[in-house]
CSV table of C-alpha atoms and ligand atoms in Angstrom, one decimal:
chain,number,residue,atom,x,y,z
A,905,MET,CA,-3.3,31.7,-3.1
A,906,ALA,CA,0.3,30.8,-2.8
A,907,LEU,CA,1.7,27.6,-1.4
A,908,ASP,CA,2.3,27.8,2.3
A,909,THR,CA,4.4,25.0,3.7
A,910,ALA,CA,4.1,26.3,7.3
A,911,ARG,CA,0.3,25.8,7.0
A,912,PHE,CA,0.9,22.4,5.5
A,913,LEU,CA,3.1,21.4,8.5
A,914,ALA,CA,0.6,22.9,11.0
A,915,ASP,CA,-2.2,20.7,9.5
A,916,LEU,CA,0.0,17.6,9.8
A,917,ASP,CA,0.6,18.5,13.4
A,918,THR,CA,-3.2,19.0,14.1
A,919,LEU,CA,-4.0,15.6,12.7
A,920,ARG,CA,-1.2,14.1,14.7
A,921,ARG,CA,-3.1,15.0,17.9
A,922,ILE,CA,-6.3,13.2,16.8
A,923,GLY,CA,-5.7,9.7,18.3
A,924,ALA,CA,-2.2,10.5,19.4
A,925,TYR,CA,-0.2,7.5,20.8
A,926,LYS,CA,3.4,8.3,22.0
A,927,THR,CA,4.9,10.2,19.1
A,928,GLY,CA,2.6,8.4,16.6
A,929,VAL,CA,-1.1,7.9,16.1
A,930,HIS,CA,-3.7,5.1,16.7
A,931,ARG,CA,-6.6,5.8,14.4
A,932,PRO,CA,-8.0,2.5,12.9
A,933,THR,CA,-10.8,3.0,10.3
A,934,PHE,CA,-14.2,4.1,11.7
A,935,SER,CA,-12.9,4.4,15.2
A,936,PRO,CA,-14.2,7.6,16.9
A,937,GLU,CA,-10.8,9.3,16.3
A,938,ASP,CA,-10.8,8.2,12.7
A,939,MET,CA,-14.3,9.7,12.2
A,940,GLU,CA,-13.1,12.9,13.9
A,941,SER,CA,-10.2,13.2,11.5
A,942,ARG,CA,-12.7,12.7,8.5
A,943,ARG,CA,-15.0,15.4,9.8
A,944,TRP,CA,-12.0,17.7,10.3
A,945,LEU,CA,-10.8,17.1,6.7
A,946,ALA,CA,-14.3,17.7,5.3
A,947,ALA,CA,-14.5,21.1,7.2
A,948,ARG,CA,-11.0,22.1,5.9
A,949,MET,CA,-12.2,21.2,2.3
A,950,GLU,CA,-15.2,23.4,2.7
A,951,GLU,CA,-13.0,26.3,3.9
A,952,VAL,CA,-11.0,26.0,0.7
A,953,GLY,CA,-14.1,26.2,-1.4
A,954,LEU,CA,-14.3,22.5,-2.3
A,955,GLU,CA,-17.6,20.7,-2.2
A,956,ALA,CA,-17.0,18.2,0.6
A,957,THR,CA,-18.7,14.8,1.1
A,958,ILE,CA,-18.1,11.9,3.4
A,959,ASP,CA,-19.6,9.1,1.3
A,960,GLY,CA,-21.2,5.8,2.0
A,961,ILE,CA,-17.9,3.9,2.5
A,962,GLY,CA,-16.1,6.7,4.3
A,963,ASN,CA,-14.2,8.3,1.4
A,964,VAL,CA,-13.8,12.0,2.2
A,965,PHE,CA,-14.1,13.7,-1.2
A,966,GLY,CA,-13.6,17.4,-1.9
A,967,ARG,CA,-14.8,18.4,-5.4
A,968,HIS,CA,-13.3,21.4,-7.0
A,969,LYS,CA,-16.1,23.7,-8.3
A,970,GLY,CA,-14.2,25.5,-11.0
A,971,PRO,CA,-13.3,24.5,-14.6
A,972,GLY,CA,-10.7,21.8,-15.4
A,973,PRO,CA,-8.6,20.1,-16.5
A,974,HIS,CA,-8.5,18.6,-13.0
A,975,LEU,CA,-6.2,16.5,-11.0
A,976,LEU,CA,-7.2,14.0,-8.3
A,977,ALA,CA,-4.9,14.0,-5.3
A,978,GLY,CA,-4.9,12.3,-2.0
A,979,SER,CA,-4.0,9.3,0.1
A,980,HIS,CA,-5.5,7.9,3.4
A,981,LEU,CA,-6.3,9.3,6.8
A,982,GLU,CA,-6.6,6.1,9.0
A,983,THR,CA,-3.5,4.4,10.4
A,984,GLN,CA,-2.4,1.0,11.3
A,985,ASN,CA,-2.8,0.2,15.0
A,986,TYR,CA,-0.5,2.3,17.1
A,987,ALA,CA,1.4,3.5,14.0
A,988,GLY,CA,2.9,6.6,12.5
A,989,TRP,CA,1.7,10.1,12.0
A,990,LEU,CA,2.6,10.5,8.3
A,991,ASP,CA,1.7,7.2,6.6
A,992,GLY,CA,-1.2,8.4,4.4
A,993,VAL,CA,-2.0,11.6,6.2
A,994,LEU,CA,0.9,13.3,4.4
A,995,GLY,CA,-0.6,12.7,1.0
A,996,VAL,CA,-4.1,13.9,2.1
A,997,VAL,CA,-2.7,17.2,3.6
A,998,ALA,CA,-0.5,17.7,0.6
A,999,ALA,CA,-3.5,17.4,-1.6
A,1000,LEU,CA,-5.4,19.9,0.5
A,1001,GLU,CA,-2.5,22.3,0.3
A,1002,LEU,CA,-2.6,22.0,-3.5
A,1003,ALA,CA,-6.2,23.1,-3.5
A,1004,ARG,CA,-5.4,26.0,-1.1
A,1005,ALA,CA,-2.6,27.0,-3.5
A,1006,GLY,CA,-5.3,27.5,-6.1
A,1007,LEU,CA,-4.8,24.3,-8.2
A,1008,PRO,CA,-7.9,22.7,-9.8
A,1009,VAL,CA,-7.7,19.6,-7.6
A,1010,ASP,CA,-10.2,17.2,-6.3
A,1011,VAL,CA,-8.9,16.1,-2.9
A,1012,CYS,CA,-9.7,12.6,-1.6
A,1013,ALA,CA,-9.0,10.6,1.6
A,1014,TYR,CA,-9.4,7.1,0.2
A,1015,CYS,CA,-11.0,5.1,3.0
A,1016,ASP,CA,-9.3,2.2,4.7
A,1017,GLU,CA,-6.1,1.9,2.7
A,1018,GLU,CA,-4.6,0.2,5.8
A,1019,GLY,CA,-7.0,-2.7,5.3
A,1020,HIS,CA,-8.8,-2.9,8.7
A,1021,TRP,CA,-12.0,-3.9,6.8
A,1022,GLY,CA,-10.8,-5.3,3.5
A,1023,ASP,CA,-8.3,-4.5,0.7
A,1024,PHE,CA,-8.5,-0.9,-0.6
A,1025,ILE,CA,-12.2,-0.7,-0.2
A,1026,GLY,CA,-12.3,3.1,-0.5
A,1027,SER,CA,-10.3,3.5,-3.7
A,1028,LYS,CA,-12.0,0.4,-5.2
A,1029,SER,CA,-15.4,1.9,-4.4
A,1030,LEU,CA,-14.2,5.2,-6.0
A,1031,ILE,CA,-13.5,3.6,-9.3
A,1032,GLY,CA,-16.6,1.5,-9.2
A,1033,ALA,CA,-14.9,-1.8,-8.4
A,1034,PHE,CA,-16.5,-2.5,-5.1
A,1035,SER,CA,-20.0,-3.9,-5.4
A,1036,GLU,CA,-22.9,-4.0,-2.9
A,1037,ALA,CA,-22.2,-7.7,-2.5
A,1038,ASP,CA,-18.6,-6.8,-1.6
A,1039,MET,CA,-19.9,-4.4,1.0
A,1040,ASP,CA,-22.1,-7.2,2.4
A,1041,ALA,CA,-19.1,-9.5,2.7
A,1042,ALA,CA,-16.6,-7.1,4.2
A,1043,ARG,CA,-15.7,-7.7,7.8
A,1044,ASN,CA,-13.3,-6.3,10.3
A,1045,LYS,CA,-10.1,-8.3,10.0
A,1046,GLU,CA,-9.6,-8.5,13.8
A,1047,THR,CA,-13.1,-8.8,15.1
A,1048,GLY,CA,-15.2,-10.1,12.3
A,1049,GLU,CA,-17.7,-7.2,12.7
A,1050,PRO,CA,-19.6,-6.6,9.5
A,1051,LEU,CA,-18.7,-3.4,7.6
A,1052,ARG,CA,-22.4,-2.6,7.2
A,1053,ALA,CA,-22.9,-2.6,11.0
A,1054,ARG,CA,-20.1,-0.2,11.6
A,1055,LEU,CA,-21.2,2.1,8.8
A,1056,GLU,CA,-24.6,2.2,10.5
A,1057,GLN,CA,-23.0,3.0,13.8
A,1058,VAL,CA,-20.9,5.8,12.5
A,1059,GLY,CA,-23.7,7.3,10.5
A,1060,LEU,CA,-22.6,6.5,7.0
A,1061,ALA,CA,-25.0,3.7,6.1
A,1062,GLY,CA,-27.2,4.5,3.2
A,1063,ARG,CA,-25.2,7.3,1.9
A,1064,GLU,CA,-24.3,7.3,-1.8
A,1065,ARG,CA,-20.9,6.1,-2.7
A,1066,ILE,CA,-18.9,8.5,-5.0
A,1067,VAL,CA,-17.7,7.0,-8.2
A,1068,ILE,CA,-15.3,9.2,-10.2
A,1069,ASP,CA,-15.6,9.9,-13.9
A,1070,PRO,CA,-12.1,9.3,-15.3
A,1071,ARG,CA,-12.7,11.8,-18.1
A,1072,ARG,CA,-12.7,14.6,-15.5
A,1073,TYR,CA,-9.0,14.1,-14.6
A,1074,LYS,CA,-5.7,14.6,-16.3
A,1075,GLY,CA,-4.1,12.3,-13.6
A,1076,ALA,CA,-3.9,11.4,-10.0
A,1077,LEU,CA,-1.1,12.3,-7.6
A,1078,GLU,CA,-0.1,10.9,-4.3
A,1079,MET,CA,2.6,12.0,-1.9
A,1080,HIS,CA,3.7,9.4,0.6
A,1081,ILE,CA,6.6,8.5,2.9
A,1082,GLU,CA,9.0,6.0,1.5
A,1083,GLN,CA,8.6,3.3,4.3
A,1084,GLY,CA,12.1,2.0,3.5
A,1085,THR,CA,15.7,3.1,3.7
A,1086,GLN,CA,16.7,3.6,0.0
A,1087,LEU,CA,16.5,7.3,0.0
A,1088,GLU,CA,18.1,7.8,3.4
A,1089,SER,CA,20.9,5.4,2.8
A,1090,ALA,CA,21.7,7.1,-0.6
A,1091,GLY,CA,21.6,10.5,1.1
A,1092,LEU,CA,18.6,11.6,-1.1
A,1093,ARG,CA,15.6,13.6,-0.3
A,1094,ILE,CA,13.0,12.8,-2.9
A,1095,GLY,CA,11.9,9.6,-4.7
A,1096,VAL,CA,10.0,9.8,-7.9
A,1097,VAL,CA,8.0,6.6,-8.1
A,1098,THR,CA,8.3,4.8,-11.5
A,1099,GLY,CA,5.7,2.3,-10.6
A,1100,ILE,CA,4.1,0.2,-7.9
A,1101,VAL,CA,5.1,-3.4,-7.6
A,1102,GLY,CA,2.8,-6.3,-8.3
A,1103,ILE,CA,2.3,-9.1,-5.8
A,1104,ARG,CA,1.7,-12.8,-6.4
A,1105,GLN,CA,0.9,-15.0,-3.4
A,1106,PHE,CA,0.9,-18.8,-3.3
A,1107,ARG,CA,0.1,-21.6,-0.9
A,1108,ILE,CA,2.4,-24.6,-1.2
A,1109,THR,CA,1.0,-27.7,0.6
A,1110,ILE,CA,3.3,-30.6,1.2
A,1111,THR,CA,1.8,-33.9,2.3
A,1112,GLY,CA,4.0,-36.4,4.3
A,1113,GLN,CA,3.2,-39.1,6.8
A,1114,GLN,CA,2.5,-38.2,10.4
A,1115,ASP,CA,4.5,-40.7,12.5
A,1116,HIS,CA,6.5,-41.4,15.7
A,1117,THR,CA,9.8,-39.7,15.7
A,1118,GLY,CA,11.5,-42.7,17.5
A,1119,GLY,CA,9.9,-45.7,15.9
A,1120,THR,CA,10.1,-44.6,12.3
A,1121,THR,CA,13.5,-45.0,10.7
A,1122,MET,CA,15.0,-42.3,8.5
A,1123,ARG,CA,14.6,-44.5,5.5
A,1124,GLU,CA,10.9,-45.0,6.1
A,1125,ARG,CA,9.8,-41.6,7.1
A,1126,LYS,CA,8.0,-39.0,5.0
A,1127,ASP,CA,8.8,-35.7,6.7
A,1128,ALA,CA,6.8,-32.9,5.2
A,1129,GLY,CA,8.7,-30.3,7.2
A,1130,LEU,CA,12.0,-31.4,5.7
A,1131,THR,CA,10.7,-31.3,2.2
A,1132,ALA,CA,9.4,-27.8,2.8
A,1133,VAL,CA,12.8,-26.5,4.0
A,1134,ARG,CA,14.6,-28.0,1.0
A,1135,LEU,CA,12.0,-26.6,-1.4
A,1136,LEU,CA,12.4,-23.1,0.1
A,1137,GLY,CA,16.1,-23.5,-0.1
A,1138,MET,CA,15.8,-24.3,-3.8
A,1139,ILE,CA,13.7,-21.2,-4.4
A,1140,ASP,CA,16.3,-19.1,-2.8
A,1141,GLN,CA,18.9,-20.6,-5.0
A,1142,GLU,CA,17.0,-20.4,-8.3
A,1143,PHE,CA,15.2,-17.0,-8.0
A,1144,PRO,CA,18.3,-14.9,-8.3
A,1145,ARG,CA,18.8,-16.4,-11.7
A,1146,VAL,CA,15.5,-15.0,-13.0
A,1147,CYS,CA,14.7,-12.0,-10.9
A,1148,ALA,CA,15.5,-8.3,-11.4
A,1149,GLU,CA,17.5,-6.0,-9.2
A,1150,ARG,CA,14.6,-5.0,-6.9
A,1151,SER,CA,12.6,-8.2,-6.9
A,1152,VAL,CA,11.7,-9.5,-3.4
A,1153,TRP,CA,10.3,-12.8,-2.2
A,1154,THR,CA,9.0,-13.9,1.2
A,1155,THR,CA,8.0,-17.0,3.0
A,1156,GLY,CA,5.5,-15.4,5.4
A,1157,ARG,CA,4.3,-18.6,7.0
A,1158,ILE,CA,5.4,-22.1,7.5
A,1159,ALA,CA,2.8,-24.2,9.3
A,1160,LEU,CA,3.6,-27.8,10.3
A,1161,GLU,CA,1.1,-30.3,11.4
A,1162,PRO,CA,0.9,-31.3,14.1
A,1163,ASN,CA,3.9,-29.0,15.0
A,1164,THR,CA,5.3,-30.7,18.0
A,1165,VAL,CA,8.6,-32.2,19.2
A,1166,ALA,CA,7.8,-36.0,19.1
A,1167,ILE,CA,5.8,-36.3,15.9
A,1168,ILE,CA,7.1,-36.3,12.3
A,1169,PRO,CA,5.2,-33.5,10.4
A,1170,GLY,CA,2.5,-35.1,8.2
A,1171,LYS,CA,1.7,-31.8,6.5
A,1172,ALA,CA,3.5,-28.5,5.8
A,1173,GLU,CA,1.8,-25.4,4.5
A,1174,ILE,CA,3.9,-22.6,3.1
A,1175,LEU,CA,2.6,-19.1,2.3
A,1176,PHE,CA,4.9,-17.6,-0.2
A,1177,SER,CA,4.9,-14.4,-2.2
A,1178,PHE,CA,7.0,-12.3,-4.5
A,1179,ARG,CA,6.9,-8.7,-5.8
A,1180,ASP,CA,8.3,-6.8,-8.8
A,1181,ILE,CA,7.5,-3.9,-10.9
A,1182,SER,CA,7.7,-5.7,-14.2
A,1183,ALA,CA,5.0,-8.2,-15.4
A,1184,GLU,CA,7.7,-9.9,-17.5
A,1185,VAL,CA,10.0,-10.5,-14.4
A,1186,MET,CA,7.0,-11.7,-12.4
A,1187,ASP,CA,6.1,-14.2,-15.1
A,1188,ARG,CA,9.7,-15.5,-15.0
A,1189,MET,CA,9.6,-15.8,-11.3
A,1190,GLU,CA,6.3,-17.7,-11.4
A,1191,ALA,CA,7.6,-20.1,-14.1
A,1192,CYS,CA,10.7,-20.6,-11.9
A,1193,LEU,CA,8.6,-21.3,-8.8
A,1194,ARG,CA,6.6,-23.9,-10.8
A,1195,ARG,CA,9.8,-25.6,-12.0
A,1196,VAL,CA,11.1,-25.7,-8.4
A,1197,VAL,CA,7.9,-27.4,-7.2
A,1198,GLN,CA,8.1,-29.8,-10.1
A,1199,GLU,CA,11.7,-30.6,-9.3
A,1200,SER,CA,10.9,-31.1,-5.6
A,1201,ASN,CA,8.2,-33.6,-6.6
A,1202,ARG,CA,10.7,-35.5,-8.7
A,1203,ARG,CA,13.2,-35.8,-5.8
A,1204,GLU,CA,11.2,-35.9,-2.7
A,1205,ARG,CA,9.0,-38.5,-1.0
A,1206,CYS,CA,6.4,-35.9,0.0
A,1207,PRO,CA,4.4,-34.3,-2.8
A,1208,ALA,CA,4.0,-30.5,-3.0
A,1209,VAL,CA,1.0,-28.8,-4.5
A,1210,LEU,CA,1.3,-25.1,-5.6
A,1211,GLU,CA,-1.8,-23.0,-5.6
A,1212,PRO,CA,-2.1,-19.2,-6.3
A,1213,ILE,CA,-4.1,-17.5,-3.5
A,1214,GLY,CA,-3.9,-13.8,-4.4
A,1215,HIS,CA,-2.3,-11.2,-6.7
A,1216,SER,CA,-2.3,-7.5,-7.4
A,1217,LYS,CA,-1.2,-6.2,-10.7
A,1218,GLU,CA,1.9,-4.0,-11.0
A,1219,ALA,CA,1.1,-0.4,-12.1
A,1220,LEU,CA,3.5,1.8,-13.9
A,1221,SER,CA,3.4,5.6,-13.2
A,1222,ASP,CA,2.4,7.9,-16.1
A,1223,PRO,CA,5.5,9.0,-18.0
A,1224,GLY,CA,4.3,12.7,-18.1
A,1225,ILE,CA,3.7,12.7,-14.3
A,1226,VAL,CA,7.1,11.1,-13.7
A,1227,ARG,CA,8.7,13.8,-15.9
A,1228,ALA,CA,6.9,16.6,-14.0
A,1229,PHE,CA,8.0,15.2,-10.6
A,1230,SER,CA,11.6,14.7,-11.9
A,1231,ASP,CA,11.9,18.2,-13.3
A,1232,ALA,CA,10.4,19.7,-10.1
A,1233,ALA,CA,12.8,17.6,-7.9
A,1234,GLU,CA,15.8,18.6,-10.0
A,1235,LYS,CA,14.7,22.3,-9.6
A,1236,PHE,CA,14.4,22.2,-5.8
A,1237,CYS,CA,17.0,19.6,-4.8
A,1238,PRO,CA,19.4,19.1,-7.8
A,1239,GLY,CA,21.1,15.7,-7.7
A,1240,ALA,CA,19.3,14.8,-4.4
A,1241,TRP,CA,16.5,12.7,-5.8
A,1242,GLN,CA,16.1,9.4,-7.7
A,1243,PRO,CA,13.5,7.5,-9.7
A,1244,MET,CA,12.5,4.3,-7.8
A,1245,PRO,CA,9.7,1.7,-7.6
A,1246,SER,CA,7.3,1.5,-4.7
A,1247,GLY,CA,7.7,-1.8,-2.9
A,1248,ALA,CA,4.5,-1.2,-0.9
A,1249,ILE,CA,1.0,-1.0,-2.4
A,1250,HIS,CA,-0.9,2.3,-2.3
A,1251,ASP,CA,-4.3,3.5,-3.5
A,1252,SER,CA,-2.6,4.9,-6.6
A,1253,GLN,CA,-2.3,1.3,-7.8
A,1254,ILE,CA,-6.0,0.9,-7.6
A,1255,LEU,CA,-6.6,4.2,-9.3
A,1256,ALA,CA,-4.2,3.3,-12.1
A,1257,ALA,CA,-6.9,1.0,-13.5
A,1258,LYS,CA,-8.8,4.2,-14.6
A,1259,LEU,CA,-6.3,7.1,-14.4
A,1260,PRO,CA,-2.7,8.1,-15.2
A,1261,VAL,CA,-1.1,8.0,-11.7
A,1262,GLY,CA,2.1,9.2,-10.1
A,1263,MET,CA,3.6,9.1,-6.7
A,1264,LEU,CA,6.2,11.1,-4.8
A,1265,PHE,CA,8.2,9.8,-1.9
A,1266,VAL,CA,10.0,11.6,0.9
A,1267,PRO,CA,12.5,9.7,3.1
A,1268,SER,CA,11.5,7.8,6.3
A,1269,ILE,CA,13.9,8.2,9.1
A,1270,GLY,CA,15.5,4.8,9.6
A,1271,GLY,CA,13.0,3.4,7.1
A,1272,ILE,CA,10.6,2.9,10.0
A,1273,SER,CA,6.8,2.8,9.3
A,1274,HIS,CA,3.8,1.0,10.6
A,1275,HIS,CA,5.2,1.9,14.0
A,1276,TRP,CA,4.5,4.9,16.3
A,1277,SER,CA,8.2,6.1,15.9
A,1278,GLU,CA,7.7,6.7,12.2
A,1279,ASP,CA,9.1,10.1,11.2
A,1280,THR,CA,10.4,12.3,8.4
A,1281,LYS,CA,12.5,15.5,8.7
A,1282,ARG,CA,10.4,18.6,8.6
A,1283,GLU,CA,12.6,20.1,5.9
A,1284,ASP,CA,12.0,17.0,3.8
A,1285,LEU,CA,8.2,17.3,4.2
A,1286,GLU,CA,8.4,20.9,3.1
A,1287,LEU,CA,10.6,20.0,0.1
A,1288,GLY,CA,8.2,17.3,-0.9
A,1289,MET,CA,5.3,19.7,-0.8
A,1290,LYS,CA,7.2,22.2,-3.0
A,1291,VAL,CA,8.0,19.5,-5.5
A,1292,MET,CA,4.4,18.3,-5.5
A,1293,GLU,CA,3.0,21.7,-6.2
A,1294,GLU,CA,5.5,22.6,-8.9
A,1295,ALA,CA,4.9,19.2,-10.6
A,1296,ALA,CA,1.1,19.5,-10.4
A,1297,ARG,CA,1.3,23.0,-12.0
A,1298,SER,CA,3.6,22.0,-14.9
A,1299,PHE,CA,1.8,18.7,-15.5
A,1300,LEU,CA,-1.6,20.5,-15.7
A,1301,ALA,CA,0.0,23.1,-18.0
A,1302,GLY,CA,1.1,20.3,-20.3
A,1303,LYS,CA,4.7,21.2,-20.0
A,1304,ASN,CA,5.8,17.6,-19.5
B,400,ZN,ZN1,0.0,4.5,3.4
C-alpha cells in the first residue's frame, strides 16, 4: 500500500477523457459526463475499500472503514464550462491516492464547487449548512432550472444527504492548482496555503438626472456616470493607504442608465468587491470605502448609496497542517516552495467552519485556469502528491 504517482497521473488522465473538450474538459454539474465521472469515482472508492455513496446533493463520499483518527480529503469533480482538466479533479484524485496508500482518509468530491447551481452547495450540505428550503430555492445559474428537477432527472432525488461529524476528523486537506502566476513567476513548485481570502461585495448606486446631452449646460447637469468614475478613482487612490500586500479590489460592473450616446446618465450602478486574508485589513478597507462614499456625497451633485450585497468570511489554515505541508515541501523540494494565501475560494473555506483545514497548491502554467488550456507540469503534479502524502502521514502522527 505504497504511494504510486504513476497510478495517480493515470487516474487524472482517465477523468480528462470524460467530457473532453480540446485539451480541457466540459463537465458542468449534473450533466451526463459529470454523472459519469461521479459514478467512476464511486467505483474507484469501492475498489480501495471505502464505503462509497453519491448522496442526495451529488456529493461523492468514500468513508474509510477502519479506525481513526481520520482525515477528510477531496475537492470537486465538475468543471466550469469548457474549462481545465485539473481544477478540482486534482484534489479528488490526490485524496483517492491517499486512501490507496493506506491512510485513514474519507475521500469526498464536494458537489458543484464551480457554482452552476448555487454557491458551494455540496460542501455546505456536508457541514449541515444547506437546508431543504435552500434546496427548494436553488436554480441553475444559466437556465433557471430548479435543482430539485435536475436531481430527479439524474436519479439523486430523495437520497439522504451526508452530514459529517467533525469529531471524526483531525483535519481536512485539499490539493489544488494555483490558478495564478505567483509560483511560476518565482520559479517555485509548491505553495502552502496560509489561508483563503474573504470577499466583501457591494453595490454603489448613484442617482443623477437623466437629460439631453446638448440642451443641458455643464453647470446644470447631474451626470451619474461622471460621479461614478470619480468615486472609483478615489477608491483606487485611497485603498493603497489601508490595504495589505496581497489585497485586491475589483469594479466588476458599471451600469449606466440609459447607457446611450445622447443622454446624460440618470443612474449609475457599480458592483465593487475586495478580498484579503485578514479580517482586520478587510475592516480597514470597508471603513475606507465608506469614507470615500461619504466624501463623494460631500463633493458631488449626484448622491451615492453604498449597500453590501454579499460576503464570505476569510479562513485561516490550521497551523499544524501548514507545518506538515511546509516540512514535507522542504523535504521534497528544498527552497522551491512558499507559504501563500489563496485568492480564490475553495470548498476548504466552507469546511473551515467545522474543521481544521489546509491546502496545497501546485503551479498553473501561465497562471491559466477556467479555460481549456489550463495545465500543470506532470512532475509538479507528482511532487504535489508526494508532499500531500508525507504531510498527511506526519500530521496524523501528530508530528507537527
Ligand atoms: Zn477548483
